PDB file of C-alpha atoms in Angstrom:
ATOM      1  CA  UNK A   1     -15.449   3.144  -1.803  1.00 83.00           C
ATOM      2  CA  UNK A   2     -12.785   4.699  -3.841  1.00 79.00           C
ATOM      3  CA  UNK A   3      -9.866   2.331  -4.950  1.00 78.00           C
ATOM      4  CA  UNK A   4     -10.543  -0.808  -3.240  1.00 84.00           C
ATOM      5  CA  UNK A   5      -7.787  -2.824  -2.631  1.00 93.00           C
ATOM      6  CA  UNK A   6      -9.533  -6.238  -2.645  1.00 96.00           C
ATOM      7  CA  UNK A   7     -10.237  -8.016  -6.274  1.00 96.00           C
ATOM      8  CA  UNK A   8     -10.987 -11.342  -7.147  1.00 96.00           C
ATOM      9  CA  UNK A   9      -7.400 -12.895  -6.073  1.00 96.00           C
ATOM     10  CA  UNK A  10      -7.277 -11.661  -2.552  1.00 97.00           C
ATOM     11  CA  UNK A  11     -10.731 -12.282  -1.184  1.00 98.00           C
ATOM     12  CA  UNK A  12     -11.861 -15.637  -0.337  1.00 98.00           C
ATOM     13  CA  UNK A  13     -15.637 -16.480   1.378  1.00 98.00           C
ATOM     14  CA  UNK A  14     -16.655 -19.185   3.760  1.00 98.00           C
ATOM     15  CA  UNK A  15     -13.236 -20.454   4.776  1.00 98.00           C
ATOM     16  CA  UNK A  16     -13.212 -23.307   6.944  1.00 98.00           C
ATOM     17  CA  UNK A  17     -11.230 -22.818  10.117  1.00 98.00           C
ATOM     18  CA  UNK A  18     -11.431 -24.270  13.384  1.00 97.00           C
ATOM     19  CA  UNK A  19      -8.950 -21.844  15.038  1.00 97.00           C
ATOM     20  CA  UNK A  20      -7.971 -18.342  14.733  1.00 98.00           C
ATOM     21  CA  UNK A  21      -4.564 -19.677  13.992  1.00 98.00           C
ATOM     22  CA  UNK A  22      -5.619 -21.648  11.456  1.00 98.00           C
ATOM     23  CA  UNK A  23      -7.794 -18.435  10.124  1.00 98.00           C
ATOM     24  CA  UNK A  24      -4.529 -16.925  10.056  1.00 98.00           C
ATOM     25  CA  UNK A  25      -2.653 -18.590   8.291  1.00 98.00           C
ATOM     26  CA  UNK A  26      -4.999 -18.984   5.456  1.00 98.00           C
ATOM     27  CA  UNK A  27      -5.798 -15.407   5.305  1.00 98.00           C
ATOM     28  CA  UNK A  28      -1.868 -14.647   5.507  1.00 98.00           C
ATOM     29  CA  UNK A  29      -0.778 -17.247   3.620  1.00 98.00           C
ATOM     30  CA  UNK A  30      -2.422 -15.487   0.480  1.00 98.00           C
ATOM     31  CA  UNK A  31      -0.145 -12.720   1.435  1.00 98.00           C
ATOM     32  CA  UNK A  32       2.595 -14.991   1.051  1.00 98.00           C
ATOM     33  CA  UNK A  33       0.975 -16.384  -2.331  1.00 98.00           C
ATOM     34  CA  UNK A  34       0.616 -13.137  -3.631  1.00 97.00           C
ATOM     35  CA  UNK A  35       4.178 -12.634  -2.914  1.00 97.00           C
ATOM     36  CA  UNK A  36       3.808  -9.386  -0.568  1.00 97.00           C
ATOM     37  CA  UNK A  37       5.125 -11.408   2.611  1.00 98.00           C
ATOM     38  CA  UNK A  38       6.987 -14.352   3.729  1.00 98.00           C
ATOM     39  CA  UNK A  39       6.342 -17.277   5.444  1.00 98.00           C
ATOM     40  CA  UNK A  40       7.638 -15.746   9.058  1.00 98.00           C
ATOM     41  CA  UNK A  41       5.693 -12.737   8.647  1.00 98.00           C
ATOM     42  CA  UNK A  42       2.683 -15.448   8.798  1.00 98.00           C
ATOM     43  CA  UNK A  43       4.539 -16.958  11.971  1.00 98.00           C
ATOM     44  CA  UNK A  44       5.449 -12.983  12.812  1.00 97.00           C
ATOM     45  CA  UNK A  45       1.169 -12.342  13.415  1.00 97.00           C
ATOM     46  CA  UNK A  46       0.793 -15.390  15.462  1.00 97.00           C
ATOM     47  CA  UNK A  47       3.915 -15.343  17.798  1.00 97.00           C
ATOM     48  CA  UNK A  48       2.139 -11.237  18.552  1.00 95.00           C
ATOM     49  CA  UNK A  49      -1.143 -12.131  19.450  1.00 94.00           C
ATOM     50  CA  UNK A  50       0.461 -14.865  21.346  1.00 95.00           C
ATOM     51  CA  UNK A  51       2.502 -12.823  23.388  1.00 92.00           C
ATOM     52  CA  UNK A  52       0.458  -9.586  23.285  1.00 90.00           C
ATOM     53  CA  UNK A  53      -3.451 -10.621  23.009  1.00 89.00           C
ATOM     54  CA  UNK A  54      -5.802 -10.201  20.190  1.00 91.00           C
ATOM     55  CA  UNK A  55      -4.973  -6.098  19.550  1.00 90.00           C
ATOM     56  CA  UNK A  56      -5.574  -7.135  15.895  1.00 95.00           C
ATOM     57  CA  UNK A  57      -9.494  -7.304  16.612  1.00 95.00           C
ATOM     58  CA  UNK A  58     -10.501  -3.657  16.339  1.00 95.00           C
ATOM     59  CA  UNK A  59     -14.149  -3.979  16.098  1.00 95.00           C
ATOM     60  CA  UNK A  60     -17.017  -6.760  16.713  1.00 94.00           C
ATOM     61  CA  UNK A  61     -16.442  -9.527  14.360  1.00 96.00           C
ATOM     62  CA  UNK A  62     -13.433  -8.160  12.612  1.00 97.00           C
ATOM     63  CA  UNK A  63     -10.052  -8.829  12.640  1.00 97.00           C
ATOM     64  CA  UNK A  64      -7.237  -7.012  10.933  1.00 98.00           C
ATOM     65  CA  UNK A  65      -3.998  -9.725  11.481  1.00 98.00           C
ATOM     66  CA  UNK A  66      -0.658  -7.916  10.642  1.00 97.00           C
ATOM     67  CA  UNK A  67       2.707  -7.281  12.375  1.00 96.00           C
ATOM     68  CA  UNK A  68       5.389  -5.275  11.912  1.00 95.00           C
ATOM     69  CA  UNK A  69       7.442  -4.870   8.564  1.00 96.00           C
ATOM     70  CA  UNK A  70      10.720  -6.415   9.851  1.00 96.00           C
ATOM     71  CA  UNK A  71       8.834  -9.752   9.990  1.00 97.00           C
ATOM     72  CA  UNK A  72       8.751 -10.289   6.842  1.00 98.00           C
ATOM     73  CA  UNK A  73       6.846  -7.801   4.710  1.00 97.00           C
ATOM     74  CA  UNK A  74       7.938  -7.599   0.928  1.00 97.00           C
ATOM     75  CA  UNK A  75       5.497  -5.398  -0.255  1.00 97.00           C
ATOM     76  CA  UNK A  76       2.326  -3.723   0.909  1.00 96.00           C
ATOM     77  CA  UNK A  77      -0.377  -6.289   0.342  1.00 97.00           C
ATOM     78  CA  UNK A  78      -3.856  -7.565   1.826  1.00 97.00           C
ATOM     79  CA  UNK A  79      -6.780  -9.925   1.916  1.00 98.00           C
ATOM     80  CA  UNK A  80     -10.051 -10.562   3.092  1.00 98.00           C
ATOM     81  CA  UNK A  81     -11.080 -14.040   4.115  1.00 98.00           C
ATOM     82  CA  UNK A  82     -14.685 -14.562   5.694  1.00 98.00           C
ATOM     83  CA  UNK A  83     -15.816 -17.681   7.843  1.00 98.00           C
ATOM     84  CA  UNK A  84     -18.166 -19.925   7.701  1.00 97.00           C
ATOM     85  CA  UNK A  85     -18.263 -20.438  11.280  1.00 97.00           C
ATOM     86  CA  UNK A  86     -16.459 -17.818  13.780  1.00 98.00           C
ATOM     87  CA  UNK A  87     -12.969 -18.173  15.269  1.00 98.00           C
ATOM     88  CA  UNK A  88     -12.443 -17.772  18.608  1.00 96.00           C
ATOM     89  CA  UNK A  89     -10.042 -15.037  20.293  1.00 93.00           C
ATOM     90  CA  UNK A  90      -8.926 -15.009  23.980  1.00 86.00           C
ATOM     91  CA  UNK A  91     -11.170 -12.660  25.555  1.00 80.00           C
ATOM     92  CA  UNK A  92     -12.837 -11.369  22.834  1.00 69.00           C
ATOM     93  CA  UNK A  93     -15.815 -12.040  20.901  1.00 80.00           C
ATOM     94  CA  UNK A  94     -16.010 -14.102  17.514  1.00 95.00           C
ATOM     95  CA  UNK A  95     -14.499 -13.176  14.630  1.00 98.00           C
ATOM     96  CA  UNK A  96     -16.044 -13.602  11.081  1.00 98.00           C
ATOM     97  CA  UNK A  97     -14.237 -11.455   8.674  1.00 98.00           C
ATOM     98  CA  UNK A  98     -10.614 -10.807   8.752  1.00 98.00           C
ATOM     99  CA  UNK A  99      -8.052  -8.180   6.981  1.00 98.00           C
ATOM    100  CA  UNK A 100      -5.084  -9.452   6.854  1.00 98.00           C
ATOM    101  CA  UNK A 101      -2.112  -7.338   5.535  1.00 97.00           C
ATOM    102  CA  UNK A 102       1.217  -6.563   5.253  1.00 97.00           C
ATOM    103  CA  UNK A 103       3.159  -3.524   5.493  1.00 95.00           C
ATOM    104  CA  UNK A 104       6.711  -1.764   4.766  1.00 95.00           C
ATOM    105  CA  UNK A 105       6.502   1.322   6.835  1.00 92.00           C
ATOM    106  CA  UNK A 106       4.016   2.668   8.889  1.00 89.00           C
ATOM    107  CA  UNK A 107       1.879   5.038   6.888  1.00 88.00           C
ATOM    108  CA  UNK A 108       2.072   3.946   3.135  1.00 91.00           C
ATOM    109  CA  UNK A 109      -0.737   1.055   3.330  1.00 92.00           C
ATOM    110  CA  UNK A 110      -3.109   4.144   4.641  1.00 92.00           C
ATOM    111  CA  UNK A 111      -5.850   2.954   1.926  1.00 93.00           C
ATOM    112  CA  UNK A 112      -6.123  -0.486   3.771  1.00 96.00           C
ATOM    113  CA  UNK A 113      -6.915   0.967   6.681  1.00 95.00           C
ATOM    114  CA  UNK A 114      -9.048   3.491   5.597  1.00 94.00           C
ATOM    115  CA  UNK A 115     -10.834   0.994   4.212  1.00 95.00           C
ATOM    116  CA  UNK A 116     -11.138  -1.676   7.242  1.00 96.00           C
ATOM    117  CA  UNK A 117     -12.212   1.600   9.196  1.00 95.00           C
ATOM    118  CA  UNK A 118     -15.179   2.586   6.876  1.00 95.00           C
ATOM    119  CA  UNK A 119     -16.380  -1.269   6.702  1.00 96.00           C
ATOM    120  CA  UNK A 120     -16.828  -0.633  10.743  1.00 95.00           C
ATOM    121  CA  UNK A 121     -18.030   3.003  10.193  1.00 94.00           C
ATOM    122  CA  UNK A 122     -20.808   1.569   7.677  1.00 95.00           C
ATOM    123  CA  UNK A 123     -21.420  -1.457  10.246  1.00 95.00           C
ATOM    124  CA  UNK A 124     -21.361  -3.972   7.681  1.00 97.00           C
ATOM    125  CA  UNK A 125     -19.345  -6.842   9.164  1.00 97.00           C
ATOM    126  CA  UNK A 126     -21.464  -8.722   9.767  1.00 97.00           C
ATOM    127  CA  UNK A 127     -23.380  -8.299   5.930  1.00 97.00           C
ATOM    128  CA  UNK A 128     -19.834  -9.053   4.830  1.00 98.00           C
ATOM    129  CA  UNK A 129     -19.965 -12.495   6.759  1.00 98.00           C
ATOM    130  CA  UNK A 130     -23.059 -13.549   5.515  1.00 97.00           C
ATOM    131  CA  UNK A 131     -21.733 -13.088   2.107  1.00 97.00           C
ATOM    132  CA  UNK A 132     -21.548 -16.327  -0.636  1.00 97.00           C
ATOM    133  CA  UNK A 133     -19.973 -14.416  -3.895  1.00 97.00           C
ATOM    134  CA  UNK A 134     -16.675 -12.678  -4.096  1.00 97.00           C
ATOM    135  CA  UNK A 135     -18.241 -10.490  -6.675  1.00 97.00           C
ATOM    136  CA  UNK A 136     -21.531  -9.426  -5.053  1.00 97.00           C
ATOM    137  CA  UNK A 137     -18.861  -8.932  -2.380  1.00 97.00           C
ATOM    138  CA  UNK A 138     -16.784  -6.216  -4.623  1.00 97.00           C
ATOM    139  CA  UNK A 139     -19.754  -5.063  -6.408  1.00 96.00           C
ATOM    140  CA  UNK A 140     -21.136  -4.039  -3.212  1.00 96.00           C
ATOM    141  CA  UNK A 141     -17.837  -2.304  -1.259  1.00 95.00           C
ATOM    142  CA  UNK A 142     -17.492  -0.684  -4.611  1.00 94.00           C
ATOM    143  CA  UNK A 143     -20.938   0.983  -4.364  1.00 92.00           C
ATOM    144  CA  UNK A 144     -20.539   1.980  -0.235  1.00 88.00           C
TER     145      UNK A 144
ATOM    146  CA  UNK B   1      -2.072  21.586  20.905  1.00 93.00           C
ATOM    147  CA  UNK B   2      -2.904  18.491  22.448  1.00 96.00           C
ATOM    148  CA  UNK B   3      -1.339  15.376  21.638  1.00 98.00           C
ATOM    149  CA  UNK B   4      -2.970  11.981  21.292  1.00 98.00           C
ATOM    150  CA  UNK B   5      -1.256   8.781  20.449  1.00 98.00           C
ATOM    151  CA  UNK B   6      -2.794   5.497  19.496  1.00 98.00           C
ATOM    152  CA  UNK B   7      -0.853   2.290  20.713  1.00 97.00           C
ATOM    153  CA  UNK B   8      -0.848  -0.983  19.677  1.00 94.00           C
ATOM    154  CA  UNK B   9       1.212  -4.145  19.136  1.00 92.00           C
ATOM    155  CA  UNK B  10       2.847  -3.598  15.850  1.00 92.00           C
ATOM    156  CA  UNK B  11       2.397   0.474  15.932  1.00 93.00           C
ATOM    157  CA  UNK B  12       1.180   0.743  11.747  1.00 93.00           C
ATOM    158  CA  UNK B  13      -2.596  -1.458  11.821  1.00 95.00           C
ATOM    159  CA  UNK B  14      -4.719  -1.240  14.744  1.00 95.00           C
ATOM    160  CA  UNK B  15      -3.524   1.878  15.767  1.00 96.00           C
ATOM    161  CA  UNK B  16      -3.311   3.885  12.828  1.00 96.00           C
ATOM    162  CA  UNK B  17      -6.882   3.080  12.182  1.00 97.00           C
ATOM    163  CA  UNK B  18      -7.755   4.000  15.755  1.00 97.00           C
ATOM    164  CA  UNK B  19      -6.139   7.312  14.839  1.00 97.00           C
ATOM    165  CA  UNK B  20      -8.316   7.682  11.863  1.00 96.00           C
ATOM    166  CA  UNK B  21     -11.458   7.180  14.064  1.00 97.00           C
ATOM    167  CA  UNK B  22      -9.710   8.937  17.031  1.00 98.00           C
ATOM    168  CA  UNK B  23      -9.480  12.256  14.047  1.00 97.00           C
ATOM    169  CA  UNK B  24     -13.083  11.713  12.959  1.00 97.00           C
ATOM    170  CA  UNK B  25     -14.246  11.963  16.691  1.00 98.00           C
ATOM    171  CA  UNK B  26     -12.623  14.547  17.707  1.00 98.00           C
ATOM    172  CA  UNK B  27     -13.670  16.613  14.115  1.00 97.00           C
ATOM    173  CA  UNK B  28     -17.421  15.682  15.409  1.00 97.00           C
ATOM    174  CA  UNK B  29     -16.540  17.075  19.040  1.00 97.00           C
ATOM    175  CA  UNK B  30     -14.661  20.248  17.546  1.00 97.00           C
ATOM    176  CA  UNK B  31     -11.505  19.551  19.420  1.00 97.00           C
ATOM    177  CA  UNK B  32      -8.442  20.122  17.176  1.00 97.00           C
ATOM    178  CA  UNK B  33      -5.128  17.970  18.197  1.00 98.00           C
ATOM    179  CA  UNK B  34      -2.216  16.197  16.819  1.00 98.00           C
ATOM    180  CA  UNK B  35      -2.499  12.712  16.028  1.00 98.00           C
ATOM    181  CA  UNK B  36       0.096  10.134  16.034  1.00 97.00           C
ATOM    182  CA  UNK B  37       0.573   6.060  16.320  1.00 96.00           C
ATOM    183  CA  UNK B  38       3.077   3.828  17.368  1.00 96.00           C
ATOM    184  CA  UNK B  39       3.689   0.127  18.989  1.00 94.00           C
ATOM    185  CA  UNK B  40       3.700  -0.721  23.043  1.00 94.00           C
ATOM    186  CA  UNK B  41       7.513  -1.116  23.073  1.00 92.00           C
ATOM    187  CA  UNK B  42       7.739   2.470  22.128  1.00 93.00           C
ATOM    188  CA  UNK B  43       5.583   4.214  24.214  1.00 94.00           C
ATOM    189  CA  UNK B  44       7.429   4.743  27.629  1.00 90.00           C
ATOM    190  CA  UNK B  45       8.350   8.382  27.703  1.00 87.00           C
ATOM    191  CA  UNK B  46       5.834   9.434  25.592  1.00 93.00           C
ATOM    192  CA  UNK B  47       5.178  13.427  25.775  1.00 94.00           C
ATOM    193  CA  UNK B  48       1.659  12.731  24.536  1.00 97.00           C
ATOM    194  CA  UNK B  49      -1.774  14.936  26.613  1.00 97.00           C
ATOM    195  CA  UNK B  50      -3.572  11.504  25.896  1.00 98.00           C
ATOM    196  CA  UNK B  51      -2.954   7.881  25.471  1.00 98.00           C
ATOM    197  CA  UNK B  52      -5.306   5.262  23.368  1.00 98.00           C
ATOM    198  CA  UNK B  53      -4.628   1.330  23.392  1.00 97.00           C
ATOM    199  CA  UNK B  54      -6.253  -1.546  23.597  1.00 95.00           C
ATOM    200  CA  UNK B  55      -7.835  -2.940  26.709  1.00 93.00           C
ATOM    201  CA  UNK B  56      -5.205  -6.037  26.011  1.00 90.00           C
ATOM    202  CA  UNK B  57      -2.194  -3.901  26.893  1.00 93.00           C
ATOM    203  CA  UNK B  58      -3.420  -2.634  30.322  1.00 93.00           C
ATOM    204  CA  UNK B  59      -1.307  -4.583  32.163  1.00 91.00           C
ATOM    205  CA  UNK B  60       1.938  -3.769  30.274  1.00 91.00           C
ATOM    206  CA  UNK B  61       0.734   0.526  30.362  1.00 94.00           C
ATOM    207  CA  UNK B  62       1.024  -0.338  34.288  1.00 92.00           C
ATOM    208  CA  UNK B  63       4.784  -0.620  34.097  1.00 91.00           C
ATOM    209  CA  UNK B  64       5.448   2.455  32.627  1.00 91.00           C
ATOM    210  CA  UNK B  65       3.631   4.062  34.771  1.00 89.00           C
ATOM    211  CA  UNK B  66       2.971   7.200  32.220  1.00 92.00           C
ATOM    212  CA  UNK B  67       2.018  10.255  33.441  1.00 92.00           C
ATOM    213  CA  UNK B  68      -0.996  11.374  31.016  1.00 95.00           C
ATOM    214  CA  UNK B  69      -4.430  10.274  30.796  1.00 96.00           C
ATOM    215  CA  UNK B  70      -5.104   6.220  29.481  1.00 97.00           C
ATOM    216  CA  UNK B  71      -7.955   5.484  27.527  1.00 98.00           C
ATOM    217  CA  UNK B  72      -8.160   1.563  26.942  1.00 97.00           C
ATOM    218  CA  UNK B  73     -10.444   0.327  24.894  1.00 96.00           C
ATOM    219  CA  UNK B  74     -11.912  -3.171  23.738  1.00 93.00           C
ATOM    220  CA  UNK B  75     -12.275  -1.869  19.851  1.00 94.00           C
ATOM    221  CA  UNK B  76      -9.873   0.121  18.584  1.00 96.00           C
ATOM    222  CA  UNK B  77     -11.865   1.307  15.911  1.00 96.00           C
ATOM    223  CA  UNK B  78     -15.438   1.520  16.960  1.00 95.00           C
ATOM    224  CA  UNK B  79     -16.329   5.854  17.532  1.00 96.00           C
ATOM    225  CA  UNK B  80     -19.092   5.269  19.663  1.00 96.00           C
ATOM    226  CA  UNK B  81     -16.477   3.462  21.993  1.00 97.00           C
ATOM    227  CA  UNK B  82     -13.501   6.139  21.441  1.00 98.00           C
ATOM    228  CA  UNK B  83     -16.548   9.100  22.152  1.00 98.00           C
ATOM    229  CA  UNK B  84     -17.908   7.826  25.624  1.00 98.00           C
ATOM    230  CA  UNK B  85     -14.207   7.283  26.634  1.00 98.00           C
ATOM    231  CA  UNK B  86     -12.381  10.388  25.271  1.00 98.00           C
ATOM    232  CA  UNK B  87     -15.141  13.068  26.071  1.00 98.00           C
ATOM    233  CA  UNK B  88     -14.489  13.018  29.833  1.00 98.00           C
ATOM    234  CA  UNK B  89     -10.828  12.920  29.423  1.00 98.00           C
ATOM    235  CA  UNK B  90     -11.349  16.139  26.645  1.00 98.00           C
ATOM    236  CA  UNK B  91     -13.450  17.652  29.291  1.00 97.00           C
ATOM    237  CA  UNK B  92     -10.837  16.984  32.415  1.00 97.00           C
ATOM    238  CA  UNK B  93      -8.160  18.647  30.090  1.00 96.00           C
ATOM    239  CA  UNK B  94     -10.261  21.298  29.509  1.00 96.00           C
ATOM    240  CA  UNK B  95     -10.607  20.880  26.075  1.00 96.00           C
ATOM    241  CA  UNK B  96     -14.286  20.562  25.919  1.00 92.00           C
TER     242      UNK B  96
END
């Protein structure tokens, strides 16, 4: 994959979580760490899936948390956060890997995307899960 | 040219990579169209040939009552999903 997004400082493997809230707000919360979103963007994701449903898990075991930029988005940012045991999501099947990300319009972040949809293209979720080092991790999304 | 919008909550993630696998699909099938995303609060009066969300929103698509096809579906991204869903549609519109 050309120009991953993910490095050492925004991926994070076999975080605890005992609810996909609390999944959230780790996996945002490094958005907010790495300065690309604020605390109420965090608050932003879960009030949406809340009041919406889950439309932020596009693909078995994968979930792509974000809202829009007006809740909070500083700059375009993301991170990958992997569970050791699955999160649940109303109606929907486990979750093990999430994208989470923030964005200021709705185009620019295109390489995110791009690459959450070849990780589902190459069907790799669930390899991603299973997953112990962050840099066998890049190594390996590097080489797809 | 035919029109297809992806719809989601916020109108920039899930549906803008839906699009993406929306475009490769329809570059497999041959079909050319135009391509476009947005959120659910946006989407009444669409002119779009073809709507895409997710199967979370049906009950909200039911109030606007829209006019052009519906294709729900329970992930956004996965092709195989889009392709079972969107041939029959493509074929209905004549496209295929």
């Amino acid at each position: 994959m050309k120009g991953l997004v993910l490095n050492k400082e925004n991926v994070r493997l076999q975080v605890e979580a005992n609810t996909w809230e609390e999944a959230i707000r780790y996996g945002a919360g490094m958005l907010v760490e790495q300065g690309t979103a604020t605390q109420e963007y965090v608050d932003g994701i879960i009030n949406a899936i809340n009041k919406l449903g889950p439309y932020i898990v596009v693909a078995d075991g994968l979930a792509i948390p974000h809202t829009r930029p007006e809740e909070g988005a500083k700059a375009i940012g993301c991170s990958l956060i992997t569970l050791k045991e699955p999160v649940i999501f109303e109606g929907n099947d486990p979750v093990s890997v999430m994208i989470c990300f923030s964005a200021v319009d709705s185009e620019s972040h295109m390489d995110i995307l791009k690459m959450i949809v070849e990780i589902v293209d190459q069907g790799i979720v669930e390899k991603i899960a299973r997953m112990k080092d962050v840099d066998k991790l890049l190594k390996f999304l590097e080489e797809i | 040219m035919l029109n297809i919008l992806a719809v989601c909550g916020a109108g920039l993630g899930s549906s803008f990579a839906c699009q993406m696998s929306v475009d490769a699909v329809l570059k497999e099938l041959g079909v050319k169209a135009k391509l476009d995303h947005t959120d659910i609060s946006s989407v009444s009066g669409t002119k779009a040939d073809i709507v895409i969300s997710g199967a979370n929103f049906k009950k909200q698509f039911e109030r606007y009552e829209l006019s052009c096809p519906t294709i729900f579906l329970d992930r956004l991204v996965d092709k195989k999903e889009i392709k079972e869903k969107l041939t029959p549609v493509l074929k209905e519109l004549g496209e295929l």
